[in-house]
Amino acid sequence: MNLDTIGENIRAFRKQNGLTQEELAGRLGVTYQAVSKWEHGTTAPDISLLPELAAVFGTSIDALLGYAAEKKTSAWYEERYKGAEYYWGVKPSFMCLEVLRILPPDRPLRVLDVGCGEGKDAVFFAKNGYKVSAFDITQSGIDKAKRLAERHGVGIDFFRADILDYRLENEFDVIFCSGVLHYVPEDLRGDILDNWKRHTAAGGVNALNVFVEKPFIPKPPDHEPGLRQSWRSGELLGHFHDWRFERCEEVIFDCNSSGVPHKHCMDTLIAVKESEA
């Protein structure tokens, strides 16, 4: 049981249901200090309380523990990608331009786009001469990505996979991942990122970003409990301490998704795997 995950879920579900810590404690017959410790990841509720907690929140025990995140993430995006319009638009991420600058395709370079969504970044790389593979958890996203690639006359190896259990076996020159890592629970991060690092060619690039938690930034209005996992400032960078950083930054930016103005904080890392001496 990941204490940070269940703590974040309890806090999010409690607020979603309009309950104070004292009110939740009263319903469960525990002290508000116990609830506070759960939410801070210091302790976890006794297993006998989980059914009652789930009932209070109107959810399942799996969702409370974070085990339903994969299904929830897939369903959430499946619906949004079914529309005619491209949910994220078709303009590539600025990280694509950075990769193009750092490692231009003066020879056939292999790119993997992790969590490609509807394909805008994968198509950008393919149009610029990279050999691209791309996967996403949603079938509706993959279908739209294929149509976008056909529209631009480029060939891309699209396939459906889940970042949580898909591990690389082939080597790539570029591993690109934008807007996905915040769905990865803490206990899988090292395993996934180490796998990517091992399967990046010498001189290759990893271009990654992740939303990070800040105590002074409220949860976004479209935040779904049990879906996003908390990352700390600098956590992503630490996994690449032995690589050369080409770009390393943390920015707080305004967002208007869901029609309600709010802010996000994001860490971005573009790092190069140097050849060993």
Short mmCIF file of C-alpha atoms in Angstrom, two decimals:
data_model
loop_
_atom_site.label_atom_id
_atom_site.label_comp_id
_atom_site.label_asym_id
_atom_site.label_seq_id
_atom_site.Cartn_x
_atom_site.Cartn_y
_atom_site.Cartn_z
CA MET A 1 0.00 0.00 0.00
CA ASN A 2 1.55 3.30 -1.10
CA LEU A 3 0.92 5.73 1.77
CA ASP A 4 1.37 8.84 -0.38
CA THR A 5 -1.11 7.59 -2.97
CA ILE A 6 -3.84 6.61 -0.53
CA GLY A 7 -3.25 9.80 1.46
CA GLU A 8 -3.69 11.96 -1.62
CA ASN A 9 -6.81 10.01 -2.62
CA ILE A 10 -8.40 10.35 0.82
CA ARG A 11 -7.76 14.10 0.82
CA ALA A 12 -9.09 14.51 -2.73
CA PHE A 13 -12.21 12.40 -2.16
CA ARG A 14 -12.87 14.16 1.17
CA LYS A 15 -12.75 17.59 -0.45
CA GLN A 16 -14.79 16.39 -3.41
CA ASN A 17 -17.49 15.34 -0.95
CA GLY A 18 -17.32 18.64 0.94
CA LEU A 19 -16.14 17.11 4.22
CA THR A 20 -13.74 18.51 6.79
CA GLN A 21 -11.22 16.24 8.48
CA GLU A 22 -13.33 16.46 11.65
CA GLU A 23 -16.52 15.46 9.80
CA LEU A 24 -14.84 12.51 8.13
CA ALA A 25 -13.33 11.41 11.44
CA GLY A 26 -16.77 11.57 13.08
CA ARG A 27 -18.30 9.30 10.44
CA LEU A 28 -15.54 6.75 10.87
CA GLY A 29 -15.26 6.92 14.66
CA VAL A 30 -11.61 8.02 14.61
CA THR A 31 -9.83 11.22 15.60
CA TYR A 32 -9.24 14.04 13.12
CA GLN A 33 -5.52 13.63 13.89
CA ALA A 34 -5.74 10.12 12.43
CA VAL A 35 -7.31 11.49 9.23
CA SER A 36 -4.58 14.14 9.05
CA LYS A 37 -1.88 11.48 9.32
CA TRP A 38 -3.50 9.46 6.55
CA GLU A 39 -3.62 12.46 4.25
CA HIS A 40 0.01 13.34 4.92
CA GLY A 41 1.13 9.79 4.16
CA THR A 42 2.40 9.21 7.69
CA THR A 43 0.10 6.27 8.39
CA ALA A 44 -2.62 4.37 6.56
CA PRO A 45 -6.16 3.59 7.73
CA ASP A 46 -6.72 0.15 9.21
CA ILE A 47 -7.80 -2.30 6.53
CA SER A 48 -11.12 -2.80 8.34
CA LEU A 49 -11.95 0.88 7.68
CA LEU A 50 -11.47 0.72 3.90
CA PRO A 51 -15.02 -0.47 3.04
CA GLU A 52 -16.51 2.26 5.25
CA LEU A 53 -14.20 4.91 3.77
CA ALA A 54 -15.15 3.86 0.25
CA ALA A 55 -18.84 3.97 1.17
CA VAL A 56 -18.55 7.48 2.64
CA PHE A 57 -16.90 8.70 -0.58
CA GLY A 58 -19.21 6.75 -2.90
CA THR A 59 -16.29 5.01 -4.58
CA SER A 60 -14.56 1.63 -4.63
CA ILE A 61 -11.73 0.35 -2.45
CA ASP A 62 -9.62 -0.09 -5.62
CA ALA A 63 -10.09 3.58 -6.50
CA LEU A 64 -9.29 4.58 -2.94
CA LEU A 65 -6.01 2.66 -3.07
CA GLY A 66 -5.19 3.94 -6.53
CA TYR A 67 -5.52 0.58 -8.28
CA ALA A 68 -8.29 1.84 -10.56
CA ALA A 69 -6.14 4.65 -12.00
CA GLU A 70 -5.21 2.74 -15.18
CA LYS A 71 -8.82 2.00 -16.13
CA LYS A 72 -9.93 5.49 -15.12
CA THR A 73 -7.19 7.19 -17.14
CA SER A 74 -8.03 5.13 -20.21
CA ALA A 75 -11.77 5.78 -19.94
CA TRP A 76 -11.26 9.50 -19.29
CA TYR A 77 -9.22 10.00 -22.47
CA GLU A 78 -11.09 7.48 -24.59
CA GLU A 79 -14.16 9.71 -24.37
CA ARG A 80 -12.28 12.94 -25.05
CA TYR A 81 -10.51 11.56 -28.10
CA LYS A 82 -13.73 10.36 -29.72
CA GLY A 83 -14.71 13.86 -30.79
CA ALA A 84 -14.06 15.15 -34.30
CA GLU A 85 -11.74 17.89 -33.06
CA TYR A 86 -8.26 17.13 -31.76
CA TYR A 87 -8.45 17.49 -27.99
CA TRP A 88 -4.87 18.82 -27.67
CA GLY A 89 -4.82 20.43 -31.11
CA VAL A 90 -2.29 19.54 -33.80
CA LYS A 91 0.52 21.96 -32.92
CA PRO A 92 3.58 20.05 -31.65
CA SER A 93 5.07 20.55 -28.20
CA PHE A 94 8.01 22.97 -27.91
CA MET A 95 10.04 19.94 -26.79
CA CYS A 96 9.82 18.61 -30.35
CA LEU A 97 11.68 21.66 -31.63
CA GLU A 98 14.29 21.22 -28.92
CA VAL A 99 14.89 17.61 -29.94
CA LEU A 100 15.16 18.70 -33.57
CA ARG A 101 17.78 21.27 -32.56
CA ILE A 102 19.81 18.93 -30.34
CA LEU A 103 19.64 15.78 -32.47
CA PRO A 104 18.65 16.57 -36.06
CA PRO A 105 17.91 13.55 -38.29
CA ASP A 106 21.05 13.68 -40.43
CA ARG A 107 20.77 9.88 -40.41
CA PRO A 108 17.81 7.55 -39.68
CA LEU A 109 17.04 8.22 -36.03
CA ARG A 110 14.54 6.13 -34.08
CA VAL A 111 11.98 8.01 -31.97
CA LEU A 112 9.56 6.54 -29.44
CA ASP A 113 6.63 8.79 -28.46
CA VAL A 114 5.30 7.50 -25.13
CA GLY A 115 1.63 8.31 -24.53
CA CYS A 116 1.25 9.84 -27.99
CA GLY A 117 -2.42 10.73 -27.57
CA GLU A 118 -3.83 11.80 -30.93
CA GLY A 119 -0.41 11.85 -32.57
CA LYS A 120 0.52 15.50 -33.05
CA ASP A 121 4.11 15.13 -31.81
CA ALA A 122 4.69 11.77 -33.50
CA VAL A 123 3.55 13.24 -36.81
CA PHE A 124 5.89 16.22 -36.36
CA PHE A 125 8.88 13.91 -35.90
CA ALA A 126 7.91 11.75 -38.88
CA LYS A 127 7.46 14.78 -41.14
CA ASN A 128 10.97 15.89 -40.21
CA GLY A 129 12.58 12.61 -41.21
CA TYR A 130 12.70 10.57 -38.00
CA LYS A 131 11.67 6.91 -37.90
CA VAL A 132 8.81 7.00 -35.39
CA SER A 133 7.10 4.49 -33.15
CA ALA A 134 4.35 5.71 -30.82
CA PHE A 135 1.94 4.20 -28.33
CA ASP A 136 -0.97 5.26 -26.18
CA ILE A 137 -3.34 3.61 -23.72
CA THR A 138 -6.42 4.69 -25.71
CA GLN A 139 -7.67 3.09 -28.90
CA SER A 140 -9.56 6.24 -29.89
CA GLY A 141 -6.31 8.21 -29.62
CA ILE A 142 -4.40 5.69 -31.74
CA ASP A 143 -7.16 5.73 -34.38
CA LYS A 144 -7.06 9.53 -34.65
CA ALA A 145 -3.25 9.53 -34.68
CA LYS A 146 -3.28 7.14 -37.64
CA ARG A 147 -5.69 9.40 -39.51
CA LEU A 148 -3.50 12.43 -38.79
CA ALA A 149 -0.43 10.57 -40.09
CA GLU A 150 -2.29 9.55 -43.25
CA ARG A 151 -3.39 13.15 -43.78
CA HIS A 152 0.26 14.24 -43.68
CA GLY A 153 1.52 11.34 -45.75
CA VAL A 154 3.88 9.86 -43.15
CA GLY A 155 4.34 6.33 -41.90
CA ILE A 156 4.40 5.74 -38.13
CA ASP A 157 4.33 2.51 -36.14
CA PHE A 158 1.38 3.20 -33.84
CA PHE A 159 0.38 0.62 -31.25
CA ARG A 160 -1.67 0.45 -28.08
CA ALA A 161 0.13 -0.10 -24.77
CA ASP A 162 0.08 1.05 -21.15
CA ILE A 163 3.10 2.92 -19.79
CA LEU A 164 2.68 1.14 -16.44
CA ASP A 165 3.47 -2.32 -17.77
CA TYR A 166 5.11 -1.80 -21.20
CA ARG A 167 8.91 -2.16 -21.12
CA LEU A 168 11.27 -1.48 -24.01
CA GLU A 169 13.26 -4.25 -25.66
CA ASN A 170 14.60 -2.29 -28.65
CA GLU A 171 16.94 0.69 -28.67
CA PHE A 172 15.86 4.22 -29.58
CA ASP A 173 17.74 7.44 -30.29
CA VAL A 174 14.97 9.62 -28.84
CA ILE A 175 12.45 8.80 -26.13
CA PHE A 176 9.79 11.49 -25.95
CA CYS A 177 7.12 11.69 -23.26
CA SER A 178 4.91 14.73 -22.74
CA GLY A 179 1.98 14.96 -20.33
CA VAL A 180 2.05 11.33 -19.22
CA LEU A 181 4.50 10.69 -16.37
CA HIS A 182 2.18 12.16 -13.72
CA TYR A 183 0.05 9.02 -14.10
CA VAL A 184 2.93 6.80 -12.96
CA PRO A 185 2.86 5.81 -9.26
CA GLU A 186 6.00 6.30 -7.23
CA ASP A 187 6.89 2.62 -6.92
CA LEU A 188 7.11 2.21 -10.73
CA ARG A 189 9.02 5.38 -11.66
CA GLY A 190 12.54 4.08 -11.17
CA ASP A 191 11.81 0.86 -13.05
CA ILE A 192 10.25 2.65 -16.03
CA LEU A 193 12.84 5.42 -16.33
CA ASP A 194 15.77 3.02 -15.88
CA ASN A 195 14.32 0.87 -18.68
CA TRP A 196 14.15 3.92 -20.95
CA LYS A 197 17.70 4.95 -20.09
CA ARG A 198 19.09 1.48 -20.84
CA HIS A 199 17.34 1.41 -24.20
CA THR A 200 18.51 4.84 -25.31
CA ALA A 201 21.44 4.77 -27.74
CA ALA A 202 24.69 6.52 -26.81
CA GLY A 203 24.32 10.17 -27.77
CA GLY A 204 20.55 9.78 -27.67
CA VAL A 205 18.01 12.08 -26.04
CA ASN A 206 15.20 11.71 -23.53
CA ALA A 207 12.73 14.62 -23.65
CA LEU A 208 10.27 14.44 -20.75
CA ASN A 209 7.96 16.57 -18.66
CA VAL A 210 5.78 16.01 -15.61
CA PHE A 211 3.35 18.01 -13.48
CA VAL A 212 4.62 18.55 -9.94
CA GLU A 213 2.78 19.36 -6.75
CA LYS A 214 3.14 22.73 -5.02
CA PRO A 215 1.43 23.43 -1.69
CA PHE A 216 0.47 26.95 -2.80
CA ILE A 217 -1.19 25.81 -6.05
CA PRO A 218 -4.71 24.34 -5.63
CA LYS A 219 -5.70 21.16 -7.40
CA PRO A 220 -6.99 21.97 -10.91
CA PRO A 221 -10.79 21.98 -11.27
CA ASP A 222 -10.67 18.97 -13.62
CA HIS A 223 -8.41 16.97 -11.30
CA GLU A 224 -9.74 13.47 -10.76
CA PRO A 225 -8.91 11.70 -7.47
CA GLY A 226 -6.90 8.53 -7.99
CA LEU A 227 -5.85 9.53 -11.51
CA ARG A 228 -2.81 11.79 -11.16
CA GLN A 229 0.09 10.80 -8.93
CA SER A 230 2.11 13.37 -6.97
CA TRP A 231 5.63 14.17 -8.18
CA ARG A 232 8.04 16.42 -6.27
CA SER A 233 10.06 19.29 -7.72
CA GLY A 234 13.36 17.93 -9.02
CA GLU A 235 12.30 14.28 -8.74
CA LEU A 236 12.45 13.70 -12.49
CA LEU A 237 15.87 15.33 -12.70
CA GLY A 238 17.27 13.04 -10.04
CA HIS A 239 16.63 9.96 -12.16
CA PHE A 240 18.94 11.42 -14.85
CA HIS A 241 21.75 12.70 -12.63
CA ASP A 242 24.29 10.78 -14.72
CA TRP A 243 23.21 12.32 -18.05
CA ARG A 244 24.02 15.71 -19.59
CA PHE A 245 21.18 18.20 -19.25
CA GLU A 246 20.37 20.24 -22.35
CA ARG A 247 17.27 21.78 -20.83
CA CYS A 248 16.15 21.65 -17.24
CA GLU A 249 13.44 23.94 -15.93
CA GLU A 250 10.40 24.30 -13.71
CA VAL A 251 7.63 26.67 -14.72
CA ILE A 252 4.28 27.70 -13.27
CA PHE A 253 1.80 28.54 -15.99
CA ASP A 254 -1.82 29.57 -16.40
CA CYS A 255 -4.34 27.13 -17.82
CA ASN A 256 -7.99 27.43 -18.82
CA SER A 257 -8.90 23.77 -19.41
CA SER A 258 -12.42 22.99 -18.18
CA GLY A 259 -13.22 26.70 -18.67
CA VAL A 260 -12.00 27.65 -15.18
CA PRO A 261 -8.72 29.61 -14.93
CA HIS A 262 -6.12 27.83 -12.79
CA LYS A 263 -2.38 27.16 -12.61
CA HIS A 264 -0.05 24.21 -13.08
CA CYS A 265 3.57 23.60 -12.21
CA MET A 266 5.64 21.50 -14.59
CA ASP A 267 9.20 20.19 -14.65
CA THR A 268 10.78 19.73 -18.09
CA LEU A 269 13.97 17.79 -18.76
CA ILE A 270 15.80 17.21 -22.03
CA ALA A 271 18.89 15.12 -21.37
CA VAL A 272 21.59 13.46 -23.48
CA LYS A 273 23.10 10.06 -22.81
CA GLU A 274 26.83 10.53 -23.19
CA SER A 275 29.08 7.70 -24.33
CA GLU A 276 30.92 6.05 -21.47
CA ALA A 277 34.64 6.81 -21.30
#
